[in-house]
Amino acid sequence: MPIVHIHMFEGRSVDQKRRLVESVTDAIVSSVDAKPDSVHIVIHDMARHDYGEGGVLASED
Amino acid sequence: MPIVHIHMFEGRSVDQKRRLVESVTDAIVSSVDAKPDSVHIVIHDMARHDYGEGGVLASED
Amino acid sequence: MPIVHIHMFEGRSVDQKRRLVESVTDAIVSSVDAKPDSVHIVIHDMARHDYGEGGVLASED
Amino acid sequence: MPIVHIHMFEGRSVDQKRRLVESVTDAIVSSVDAKPDSVHIVIHDMARHDYGEGGVLASED
Amino acid sequence: MPIVHIHMFEGRSVDQKRRLVESVTDAIVSSVDAKPDSVHIVIHDMARHDYGEGGVLASED
Amino acid sequence: MPIVHIHMFEGRSVDQKRRLVESVTDAIVSSVDAKPDSVHIVIHDMARHDYGEGGVLASED
């Protein structure tokens, strides 16, 4: 039943997302003893002007 | 004050979302005794290549 | 694959949560044509001093 | 380490988002004694047909 | 309609949370032209062993 | 800048959470080319009566 939300900058390919979902699922299964089928992952792309750190948008850096 | 986030595959019509918001609000109001006006719902569409289950992207199935 | 997060004030009984999960699942299934088994719901209890509206904590009202 | 998610209607300019990230970071730093660099903010735009209050989509109002 | 989720380490007082909600609401209202009453803020406390950066739990630092 | 929220049943030890944060960070770094220090992970424990699938609370199963 782990439910995972990953927020990251847009621009990753579907192939990178495929590897992301596979490897994060493996990481969860091996570390907290969950079944692979119970791991649900939602990927949220974000634009650089929708993320700020230290009070500054990433698009300004 | 219930705040609800619903993540689901993109492709639903505005009419389906209208029914979704109406019926989920009714369900919350009747089950946990909240006022209709206090129920806030955010719908998040996701692409099939942004969702994974069992280590596999939904777009691969 | 709908994933639902519901944030509401703490204090509801397990019985109310049982009815909440049942009725919200029914509402989603009937409005956006999802399978019941694909609906995942996470309930997040919050204290009244962890929620603010109009700049004021709910515990102050 | 504060992590902040802000969901609001789409249509704000990058300049408004720049001010949003700057002023929300300042507000957090001054009220809960966090370091500016530790404040991470994700902005989520939403369409008016993806938000409902009182059982009604905002696009219907 | 801005909906805000703030995740931060547990340990802040109710008074700090009161100031947090007031100042973050002000920051949003002045930067993106929202009405104060439309700003909803949920505060999520987290333990130091429930947050990781750079692969390390904050409780280990 | 990946920000990750993991919701899972309560009961895992701090040691399991340490391995979870380490291995999920590695998985993200290797699959989408992010720097380890940019990966932020929040773990959310949930009770079995706060999670439902198929309209039924996990605590009822």
mmCIF file of C-alpha atoms in Angstrom:
data_model
loop_
_atom_site.group_PDB
_atom_site.id
_atom_site.type_symbol
_atom_site.label_atom_id
_atom_site.label_comp_id
_atom_site.label_asym_id
_atom_site.label_seq_id
_atom_site.Cartn_x
_atom_site.Cartn_y
_atom_site.Cartn_z
ATOM 1 C CA MET A 1 0.000 0.000 0.000
ATOM 2 C CA PRO A 2 2.857 2.457 -0.225
ATOM 3 C CA ILE A 3 1.643 5.443 -2.222
ATOM 4 C CA VAL A 4 4.429 7.618 -3.580
ATOM 5 C CA HIS A 5 4.299 11.072 -5.123
ATOM 6 C CA ILE A 6 7.437 12.296 -6.908
ATOM 7 C CA HIS A 7 7.642 15.960 -7.912
ATOM 8 C CA MET A 8 10.485 16.763 -10.312
ATOM 9 C CA PHE A 9 11.373 19.115 -13.145
ATOM 10 C CA GLU A 10 9.718 18.382 -16.461
ATOM 11 C CA GLY A 11 11.863 17.160 -19.309
ATOM 12 C CA ARG A 12 12.506 13.539 -18.375
ATOM 13 C CA SER A 13 11.760 11.001 -21.116
ATOM 14 C CA VAL A 14 9.241 8.195 -20.772
ATOM 15 C CA ASP A 15 12.204 5.829 -20.705
ATOM 16 C CA GLN A 16 13.675 7.634 -17.693
ATOM 17 C CA LYS A 17 10.270 7.506 -15.981
ATOM 18 C CA ARG A 18 10.078 3.763 -16.704
ATOM 19 C CA ARG A 19 13.436 3.244 -14.984
ATOM 20 C CA LEU A 20 12.399 5.590 -12.146
ATOM 21 C CA VAL A 21 9.234 3.629 -11.377
ATOM 22 C CA GLU A 22 11.043 0.298 -11.586
ATOM 23 C CA SER A 23 13.977 1.279 -9.378
ATOM 24 C CA VAL A 24 11.970 3.203 -6.767
ATOM 25 C CA THR A 25 9.587 0.253 -6.468
ATOM 26 C CA ASP A 26 12.539 -2.105 -5.961
ATOM 27 C CA ALA A 27 14.010 0.245 -3.345
ATOM 28 C CA ILE A 28 10.761 0.305 -1.365
ATOM 29 C CA VAL A 29 10.166 -3.435 -1.626
ATOM 30 C CA SER A 30 13.649 -4.292 -0.368
ATOM 31 C CA SER A 31 13.800 -1.738 2.443
ATOM 32 C CA VAL A 32 10.356 -1.903 4.063
ATOM 33 C CA ASP A 33 9.130 -5.345 3.061
ATOM 34 C CA ALA A 34 6.220 -4.345 0.820
ATOM 35 C CA LYS A 35 4.892 -6.374 -2.111
ATOM 36 C CA PRO A 36 5.800 -4.942 -5.535
ATOM 37 C CA ASP A 37 2.141 -4.864 -6.651
ATOM 38 C CA SER A 38 1.215 -2.741 -3.640
ATOM 39 C CA VAL A 39 3.556 0.112 -4.624
ATOM 40 C CA HIS A 40 1.756 2.957 -6.438
ATOM 41 C CA ILE A 41 3.791 5.858 -7.821
ATOM 42 C CA VAL A 42 2.498 9.151 -9.223
ATOM 43 C CA ILE A 43 5.005 11.358 -11.086
ATOM 44 C CA HIS A 44 4.315 15.099 -11.091
ATOM 45 C CA ASP A 45 6.266 17.152 -13.632
ATOM 46 C CA MET A 46 6.865 20.765 -12.709
ATOM 47 C CA ALA A 47 8.110 23.730 -14.732
ATOM 48 C CA ARG A 48 11.185 25.580 -13.422
ATOM 49 C CA HIS A 49 8.999 28.641 -12.805
ATOM 50 C CA ASP A 50 6.801 26.536 -10.497
ATOM 51 C CA TYR A 51 9.539 25.662 -8.026
ATOM 52 C CA GLY A 52 11.298 27.907 -5.549
ATOM 53 C CA GLU A 53 14.128 27.398 -3.090
ATOM 54 C CA GLY A 54 15.529 30.018 -0.762
ATOM 55 C CA GLY A 55 12.860 32.450 -1.967
ATOM 56 C CA VAL A 56 13.951 32.296 -5.629
ATOM 57 C CA LEU A 57 12.271 30.547 -8.568
ATOM 58 C CA ALA A 58 14.426 27.857 -10.183
ATOM 59 C CA SER A 59 13.843 29.581 -13.522
ATOM 60 C CA GLU A 60 15.712 32.645 -12.219
ATOM 61 C CA ASP A 61 18.869 30.811 -11.223
ATOM 62 C CA MET B 1 -12.868 21.831 6.072
ATOM 63 C CA PRO B 2 -12.314 18.534 4.349
ATOM 64 C CA ILE B 3 -9.718 19.081 1.622
ATOM 65 C CA VAL B 4 -9.642 16.372 -1.001
ATOM 66 C CA HIS B 5 -7.077 15.659 -3.720
ATOM 67 C CA ILE B 6 -8.073 13.180 -6.424
ATOM 68 C CA HIS B 7 -5.375 11.906 -8.803
ATOM 69 C CA MET B 8 -6.724 10.068 -11.838
ATOM 70 C CA PHE B 9 -5.919 9.405 -15.490
ATOM 71 C CA GLU B 10 -6.526 12.286 -17.845
ATOM 72 C CA GLY B 11 -9.314 12.006 -20.373
ATOM 73 C CA ARG B 12 -12.411 12.573 -18.241
ATOM 74 C CA SER B 13 -14.832 15.209 -19.572
ATOM 75 C CA VAL B 14 -15.815 18.330 -17.661
ATOM 76 C CA ASP B 15 -19.232 16.743 -17.273
ATOM 77 C CA GLN B 16 -17.733 13.701 -15.563
ATOM 78 C CA LYS B 17 -15.704 15.994 -13.288
ATOM 79 C CA ARG B 18 -18.901 17.906 -12.445
ATOM 80 C CA ARG B 19 -20.572 14.662 -11.377
ATOM 81 C CA LEU B 20 -17.423 13.569 -9.531
ATOM 82 C CA VAL B 21 -17.285 16.738 -7.434
ATOM 83 C CA GLU B 22 -21.011 16.617 -6.697
ATOM 84 C CA SER B 23 -21.115 12.959 -5.688
ATOM 85 C CA VAL B 24 -17.865 12.933 -3.679
ATOM 86 C CA THR B 25 -19.053 16.004 -1.788
ATOM 87 C CA ASP B 26 -22.363 14.267 -1.013
ATOM 88 C CA ALA B 27 -20.502 11.144 0.138
ATOM 89 C CA ILE B 28 -18.328 13.139 2.546
ATOM 90 C CA VAL B 29 -21.209 15.219 3.886
ATOM 91 C CA SER B 30 -23.349 12.179 4.643
ATOM 92 C CA SER B 31 -20.615 10.010 6.149
ATOM 93 C CA VAL B 32 -18.629 12.379 8.369
ATOM 94 C CA ASP B 33 -21.107 15.139 9.064
ATOM 95 C CA ALA B 34 -19.384 18.018 7.243
ATOM 96 C CA LYS B 35 -21.129 21.010 5.679
ATOM 97 C CA PRO B 36 -21.239 20.928 1.855
ATOM 98 C CA ASP B 37 -19.627 24.373 1.575
ATOM 99 C CA SER B 38 -16.661 23.212 3.627
ATOM 100 C CA VAL B 39 -15.709 20.469 1.160
ATOM 101 C CA HIS B 40 -12.886 21.508 -1.218
ATOM 102 C CA ILE B 41 -11.836 19.152 -4.001
ATOM 103 C CA VAL B 42 -8.792 19.416 -6.284
ATOM 104 C CA ILE B 43 -8.664 17.115 -9.316
ATOM 105 C CA HIS B 44 -5.216 16.198 -10.655
ATOM 106 C CA ASP B 45 -5.117 14.666 -14.133
ATOM 107 C CA MET B 46 -2.193 12.384 -14.827
ATOM 108 C CA ALA B 47 -0.842 10.887 -18.047
ATOM 109 C CA ARG B 48 -0.514 7.095 -18.214
ATOM 110 C CA HIS B 49 3.267 7.473 -18.406
ATOM 111 C CA ASP B 50 3.178 9.330 -15.057
ATOM 112 C CA TYR B 51 1.699 6.484 -13.048
ATOM 113 C CA GLY B 52 3.292 3.202 -12.058
ATOM 114 C CA GLU B 53 2.048 0.129 -10.220
ATOM 115 C CA GLY B 54 4.113 -2.929 -9.428
ATOM 116 C CA GLY B 55 7.152 -1.210 -10.918
ATOM 117 C CA VAL B 56 5.584 -0.743 -14.360
ATOM 118 C CA LEU B 57 4.259 2.431 -15.994
ATOM 119 C CA ALA B 58 0.539 2.280 -16.835
ATOM 120 C CA SER B 59 1.444 3.299 -20.392
ATOM 121 C CA GLU B 60 3.376 0.010 -20.778
ATOM 122 C CA ASP B 61 0.533 -2.297 -19.853
ATOM 123 C CA MET C 1 -6.058 4.059 -10.334
ATOM 124 C CA PRO C 2 -7.727 6.994 -8.682
ATOM 125 C CA ILE C 3 -5.653 7.939 -5.636
ATOM 126 C CA VAL C 4 -7.499 10.094 -3.135
ATOM 127 C CA HIS C 5 -6.177 12.038 -0.155
ATOM 128 C CA ILE C 6 -8.754 13.377 2.309
ATOM 129 C CA HIS C 7 -7.615 15.877 4.958
ATOM 130 C CA MET C 8 -10.151 16.487 7.733
ATOM 131 C CA PHE C 9 -10.355 17.337 11.408
ATOM 132 C CA GLU C 10 -9.468 14.530 13.790
ATOM 133 C CA GLY C 11 -12.200 13.054 15.920
ATOM 134 C CA ARG C 12 -14.107 10.887 13.461
ATOM 135 C CA SER C 13 -14.696 7.287 14.561
ATOM 136 C CA VAL C 14 -13.452 4.265 12.671
ATOM 137 C CA ASP C 15 -17.077 3.604 11.783
ATOM 138 C CA GLN C 16 -17.392 7.023 10.166
ATOM 139 C CA LYS C 17 -14.157 6.396 8.257
ATOM 140 C CA ARG C 18 -15.521 3.029 7.093
ATOM 141 C CA ARG C 19 -18.618 4.747 5.694
ATOM 142 C CA LEU C 20 -16.467 7.548 4.219
ATOM 143 C CA VAL C 21 -14.256 5.130 2.293
ATOM 144 C CA GLU C 22 -17.233 3.114 1.089
ATOM 145 C CA SER C 23 -19.307 6.079 -0.078
ATOM 146 C CA VAL C 24 -16.448 8.054 -1.656
ATOM 147 C CA THR C 25 -15.388 4.933 -3.571
ATOM 148 C CA ASP C 26 -18.964 4.465 -4.817
ATOM 149 C CA ALA C 27 -19.108 8.143 -5.834
ATOM 150 C CA ILE C 28 -15.912 7.867 -7.874
ATOM 151 C CA VAL C 29 -16.863 4.558 -9.479
ATOM 152 C CA SER C 30 -20.241 5.835 -10.624
ATOM 153 C CA SER C 31 -19.099 9.246 -11.860
ATOM 154 C CA VAL C 32 -15.849 8.554 -13.718
ATOM 155 C CA ASP C 33 -16.173 4.877 -14.608
ATOM 156 C CA ALA C 34 -13.361 3.462 -12.470
ATOM 157 C CA LYS C 35 -13.245 -0.049 -11.010
ATOM 158 C CA PRO C 36 -13.855 -0.199 -7.239
ATOM 159 C CA ASP C 37 -10.600 -2.102 -6.610
ATOM 160 C CA SER C 38 -8.617 0.652 -8.329
ATOM 161 C CA VAL C 39 -9.745 3.347 -5.878
ATOM 162 C CA HIS C 40 -7.174 4.019 -3.126
ATOM 163 C CA ILE C 41 -8.029 6.448 -0.336
ATOM 164 C CA VAL C 42 -5.717 7.878 2.320
ATOM 165 C CA ILE C 43 -7.329 9.713 5.259
ATOM 166 C CA HIS C 44 -5.245 12.396 6.973
ATOM 167 C CA ASP C 45 -6.493 13.562 10.362
ATOM 168 C CA MET C 46 -5.540 17.083 11.353
ATOM 169 C CA ALA C 47 -5.721 18.945 14.641
ATOM 170 C CA ARG C 48 -7.670 22.207 14.704
ATOM 171 C CA HIS C 49 -4.426 24.071 15.387
ATOM 172 C CA ASP C 50 -3.003 22.660 12.130
ATOM 173 C CA TYR C 51 -5.573 24.217 9.837
ATOM 174 C CA GLY C 52 -6.039 27.840 8.917
ATOM 175 C CA GLU C 53 -8.593 29.709 6.828
ATOM 176 C CA GLY C 54 -8.593 33.451 6.190
ATOM 177 C CA GLY C 55 -5.327 33.717 8.129
ATOM 178 C CA VAL C 56 -6.782 32.299 11.349
ATOM 179 C CA LEU C 57 -6.230 28.878 12.919
ATOM 180 C CA ALA C 58 -9.421 26.816 13.279
ATOM 181 C CA SER C 59 -8.565 26.364 16.964
ATOM 182 C CA GLU C 60 -8.945 30.147 17.444
ATOM 183 C CA ASP C 61 -12.435 30.395 16.033
ATOM 184 C CA MET D 1 13.194 21.773 5.669
ATOM 185 C CA PRO D 2 9.751 23.227 5.264
ATOM 186 C CA ILE D 3 8.241 21.810 2.079
ATOM 187 C CA VAL D 4 5.301 23.784 0.757
ATOM 188 C CA HIS D 5 2.763 22.888 -1.921
ATOM 189 C CA ILE D 6 0.528 25.702 -3.194
ATOM 190 C CA HIS D 7 -2.457 24.798 -5.389
ATOM 191 C CA MET D 8 -4.065 27.780 -7.118
ATOM 192 C CA PHE D 9 -5.925 28.677 -10.304
ATOM 193 C CA GLU D 10 -3.805 28.893 -13.422
ATOM 194 C CA GLY D 11 -3.259 32.284 -15.024
ATOM 195 C CA ARG D 12 -0.719 33.892 -12.712
ATOM 196 C CA SER D 13 2.349 35.355 -14.429
ATOM 197 C CA VAL D 14 5.906 34.248 -13.714
ATOM 198 C CA ASP D 15 6.392 37.627 -12.070
ATOM 199 C CA GLN D 16 3.526 36.941 -9.650
ATOM 200 C CA LYS D 17 4.988 33.501 -8.911
ATOM 201 C CA ARG D 18 8.384 35.117 -8.253
ATOM 202 C CA ARG D 19 6.792 37.427 -5.688
ATOM 203 C CA LEU D 20 4.761 34.533 -4.238
ATOM 204 C CA VAL D 21 7.841 32.402 -3.617
ATOM 205 C CA GLU D 22 9.776 35.317 -2.156
ATOM 206 C CA SER D 23 7.040 36.505 0.196
ATOM 207 C CA VAL D 24 5.889 33.049 1.354
ATOM 208 C CA THR D 25 9.505 32.128 2.116
ATOM 209 C CA ASP D 26 9.907 35.332 4.147
ATOM 210 C CA ALA D 27 6.668 34.593 6.015
ATOM 211 C CA ILE D 28 7.833 31.092 6.965
ATOM 212 C CA VAL D 29 11.333 32.191 7.939
ATOM 213 C CA SER D 30 10.061 34.925 10.241
ATOM 214 C CA SER D 31 7.253 32.940 11.888
ATOM 215 C CA VAL D 32 8.782 29.518 12.546
ATOM 216 C CA ASP D 33 12.485 30.253 12.604
ATOM 217 C CA ALA D 34 13.572 28.328 9.504
ATOM 218 C CA LYS D 35 16.543 29.179 7.274
ATOM 219 C CA PRO D 36 15.577 30.689 3.904
ATOM 220 C CA ASP D 37 17.569 28.065 1.977
ATOM 221 C CA SER D 38 15.634 25.279 3.678
ATOM 222 C CA VAL D 39 12.267 26.461 2.328
ATOM 223 C CA HIS D 40 11.131 24.538 -0.783
ATOM 224 C CA ILE D 41 7.960 25.602 -2.573
ATOM 225 C CA VAL D 42 6.104 23.770 -5.347
ATOM 226 C CA ILE D 43 3.378 25.680 -7.200
ATOM 227 C CA HIS D 44 0.572 23.627 -8.740
ATOM 228 C CA ASP D 45 -1.611 25.420 -11.283
ATOM 229 C CA MET D 46 -5.141 24.116 -11.615
ATOM 230 C CA ALA D 47 -7.858 24.752 -14.194
ATOM 231 C CA ARG D 48 -11.208 26.049 -12.953
ATOM 232 C CA HIS D 49 -12.826 22.776 -14.040
ATOM 233 C CA ASP D 50 -10.431 20.903 -11.738
ATOM 234 C CA TYR D 51 -11.574 22.553 -8.523
ATOM 235 C CA GLY D 52 -14.840 22.152 -6.681
ATOM 236 C CA GLU D 53 -16.304 23.757 -3.592
ATOM 237 C CA GLY D 54 -19.711 22.962 -2.104
ATOM 238 C CA GLY D 55 -20.158 20.256 -4.717
ATOM 239 C CA VAL D 56 -19.843 22.645 -7.687
ATOM 240 C CA LEU D 57 -16.927 23.086 -10.110
ATOM 241 C CA ALA D 58 -15.410 26.578 -10.051
ATOM 242 C CA SER D 59 -15.901 26.710 -13.835
ATOM 243 C CA GLU D 60 -19.683 26.526 -13.289
ATOM 244 C CA ASP D 61 -19.943 29.482 -10.964
ATOM 245 C CA MET E 1 -9.026 29.031 -3.552
ATOM 246 C CA PRO E 2 -5.342 28.683 -2.881
ATOM 247 C CA ILE E 3 -4.833 25.461 -0.944
ATOM 248 C CA VAL E 4 -1.517 25.242 0.841
ATOM 249 C CA HIS E 5 0.187 22.272 2.502
ATOM 250 C CA ILE E 6 3.189 23.017 4.716
ATOM 251 C CA HIS E 7 5.342 20.097 5.892
ATOM 252 C CA MET E 8 7.796 20.985 8.654
ATOM 253 C CA PHE E 9 9.507 19.467 11.672
ATOM 254 C CA GLU E 10 7.325 18.974 14.719
ATOM 255 C CA GLY E 11 7.975 21.089 17.788
ATOM 256 C CA ARG E 12 6.536 24.455 16.790
ATOM 257 C CA SER E 13 4.112 25.998 19.298
ATOM 258 C CA VAL E 14 0.510 26.855 18.532
ATOM 259 C CA ASP E 15 1.552 30.487 18.728
ATOM 260 C CA GLN E 16 4.149 29.979 16.006
ATOM 261 C CA LYS E 17 1.553 28.191 13.877
ATOM 262 C CA ARG E 18 -0.839 31.101 14.421
ATOM 263 C CA ARG E 19 1.780 33.523 13.111
ATOM 264 C CA LEU E 20 2.666 31.147 10.271
ATOM 265 C CA VAL E 21 -0.923 30.956 9.035
ATOM 266 C CA GLU E 22 -1.411 34.703 9.331
ATOM 267 C CA SER E 23 1.800 35.691 7.554
ATOM 268 C CA VAL E 24 1.628 33.066 4.789
ATOM 269 C CA THR E 25 -1.965 34.112 4.072
ATOM 270 C CA ASP E 26 -0.869 37.755 3.847
ATOM 271 C CA ALA E 27 1.994 36.796 1.541
ATOM 272 C CA ILE E 28 -0.328 34.954 -0.835
ATOM 273 C CA VAL E 29 -2.999 37.650 -0.801
ATOM 274 C CA SER E 30 -0.525 40.422 -1.649
ATOM 275 C CA SER E 31 1.425 38.535 -4.305
ATOM 276 C CA VAL E 32 -1.226 36.749 -6.368
ATOM 277 C CA ASP E 33 -4.345 38.794 -5.691
ATOM 278 C CA ALA E 34 -6.397 36.225 -3.781
ATOM 279 C CA LYS E 35 -9.014 36.994 -1.122
ATOM 280 C CA PRO E 36 -7.898 36.194 2.443
ATOM 281 C CA ASP E 37 -10.942 33.991 3.089
ATOM 282 C CA SER E 38 -10.077 31.845 0.080
ATOM 283 C CA VAL E 39 -6.679 30.820 1.467
ATOM 284 C CA HIS E 40 -6.715 27.384 3.154
ATOM 285 C CA ILE E 41 -3.584 26.136 4.898
ATOM 286 C CA VAL E 42 -2.887 22.651 6.247
ATOM 287 C CA ILE E 43 0.155 22.211 8.510
ATOM 288 C CA HIS E 44 1.761 18.758 8.584
ATOM 289 C CA ASP E 45 4.193 18.110 11.430
ATOM 290 C CA MET E 46 6.877 15.544 10.738
ATOM 291 C CA ALA E 47 9.334 13.766 13.009
ATOM 292 C CA ARG E 48 13.038 14.065 12.197
ATOM 293 C CA HIS E 49 13.122 10.345 11.430
ATOM 294 C CA ASP E 50 10.438 10.900 8.773
ATOM 295 C CA TYR E 51 12.449 13.277 6.616
ATOM 296 C CA GLY E 52 15.480 12.564 4.478
ATOM 297 C CA GLU E 53 17.778 14.720 2.379
ATOM 298 C CA GLY E 54 20.719 13.464 0.365
ATOM 299 C CA GLY E 55 19.801 9.902 1.323
ATOM 300 C CA VAL E 56 20.134 10.515 5.076
ATOM 301 C CA LEU E 57 17.404 10.850 7.706
ATOM 302 C CA ALA E 58 17.382 14.220 9.488
ATOM 303 C CA SER E 59 17.478 12.335 12.800
ATOM 304 C CA GLU E 60 20.927 10.974 11.857
ATOM 305 C CA ASP E 61 22.540 14.332 11.206
ATOM 306 C CA MET F 1 14.904 19.126 -6.603
ATOM 307 C CA PRO F 2 12.915 15.933 -6.602
ATOM 308 C CA ILE F 3 10.471 16.087 -3.696
ATOM 309 C CA VAL F 4 9.068 12.721 -2.689
ATOM 310 C CA HIS F 5 6.163 11.883 -0.388
ATOM 311 C CA ILE F 6 5.818 8.261 0.695
ATOM 312 C CA HIS F 7 2.615 7.175 2.459
ATOM 313 C CA MET F 8 2.808 3.744 4.092
ATOM 314 C CA PHE F 9 1.435 1.809 7.055
ATOM 315 C CA GLU F 10 2.876 2.731 10.428
ATOM 316 C CA GLY F 11 5.060 0.227 12.203
ATOM 317 C CA ARG F 12 8.333 0.460 10.289
ATOM 318 C CA SER F 13 11.422 0.971 12.436
ATOM 319 C CA VAL F 14 13.747 3.940 12.153
ATOM 320 C CA ASP F 15 16.298 1.546 10.708
ATOM 321 C CA GLN F 16 13.902 0.551 7.927
ATOM 322 C CA LYS F 17 13.195 4.228 7.250
ATOM 323 C CA ARG F 18 16.946 4.879 7.088
ATOM 324 C CA ARG F 19 17.327 2.186 4.427
ATOM 325 C CA LEU F 20 14.199 3.427 2.629
ATOM 326 C CA VAL F 21 15.531 6.984 2.317
ATOM 327 C CA GLU F 22 18.961 5.780 1.232
ATOM 328 C CA SER F 23 17.737 3.337 -1.391
ATOM 329 C CA VAL F 24 14.963 5.529 -2.828
ATOM 330 C CA THR F 25 17.449 8.398 -3.157
ATOM 331 C CA ASP F 26 19.881 6.112 -4.997
ATOM 332 C CA ALA F 27 17.073 4.921 -7.274
ATOM 333 C CA ILE F 28 16.120 8.480 -8.212
ATOM 334 C CA VAL F 29 19.706 9.630 -8.690
ATOM 335 C CA SER F 30 20.559 6.761 -11.022
ATOM 336 C CA SER F 31 17.356 6.832 -13.074
ATOM 337 C CA VAL F 32 16.695 10.524 -13.702
ATOM 338 C CA ASP F 33 20.121 12.079 -13.244
ATOM 339 C CA ALA F 34 19.475 14.147 -10.116
ATOM 340 C CA LYS F 35 22.093 15.062 -7.516
ATOM 341 C CA PRO F 36 21.745 13.138 -4.216
ATOM 342 C CA ASP F 37 21.601 16.358 -2.164
ATOM 343 C CA SER F 38 18.649 17.590 -4.205
ATOM 344 C CA VAL F 39 16.433 14.623 -3.255
ATOM 345 C CA HIS F 40 14.013 15.413 -0.389
ATOM 346 C CA ILE F 41 11.839 12.647 1.023
ATOM 347 C CA VAL F 42 8.928 12.954 3.463
ATOM 348 C CA ILE F 43 7.601 9.745 5.034
ATOM 349 C CA HIS F 44 3.954 9.736 6.121
ATOM 350 C CA ASP F 45 2.897 6.922 8.438
ATOM 351 C CA MET F 46 -0.740 5.928 8.282
ATOM 352 C CA ALA F 47 -2.894 3.748 10.509
ATOM 353 C CA ARG F 48 -4.678 0.804 8.895
ATOM 354 C CA HIS F 49 -8.013 2.496 9.642
ATOM 355 C CA ASP F 50 -6.872 5.504 7.581
ATOM 356 C CA TYR F 51 -6.428 3.642 4.324
ATOM 357 C CA GLY F 52 -9.071 2.156 2.064
ATOM 358 C CA GLU F 53 -8.949 0.117 -1.125
ATOM 359 C CA GLY F 54 -11.952 -1.127 -3.037
ATOM 360 C CA GLY F 55 -14.199 0.725 -0.609
ATOM 361 C CA VAL F 56 -12.943 -1.157 2.449
ATOM 362 C CA LEU F 57 -10.651 0.035 5.243
ATOM 363 C CA ALA F 58 -7.386 -1.925 5.530
ATOM 364 C CA SER F 59 -8.201 -2.466 9.209
ATOM 365 C CA GLU F 60 -11.295 -4.483 8.188
ATOM 366 C CA ASP F 61 -9.487 -6.941 5.977
#
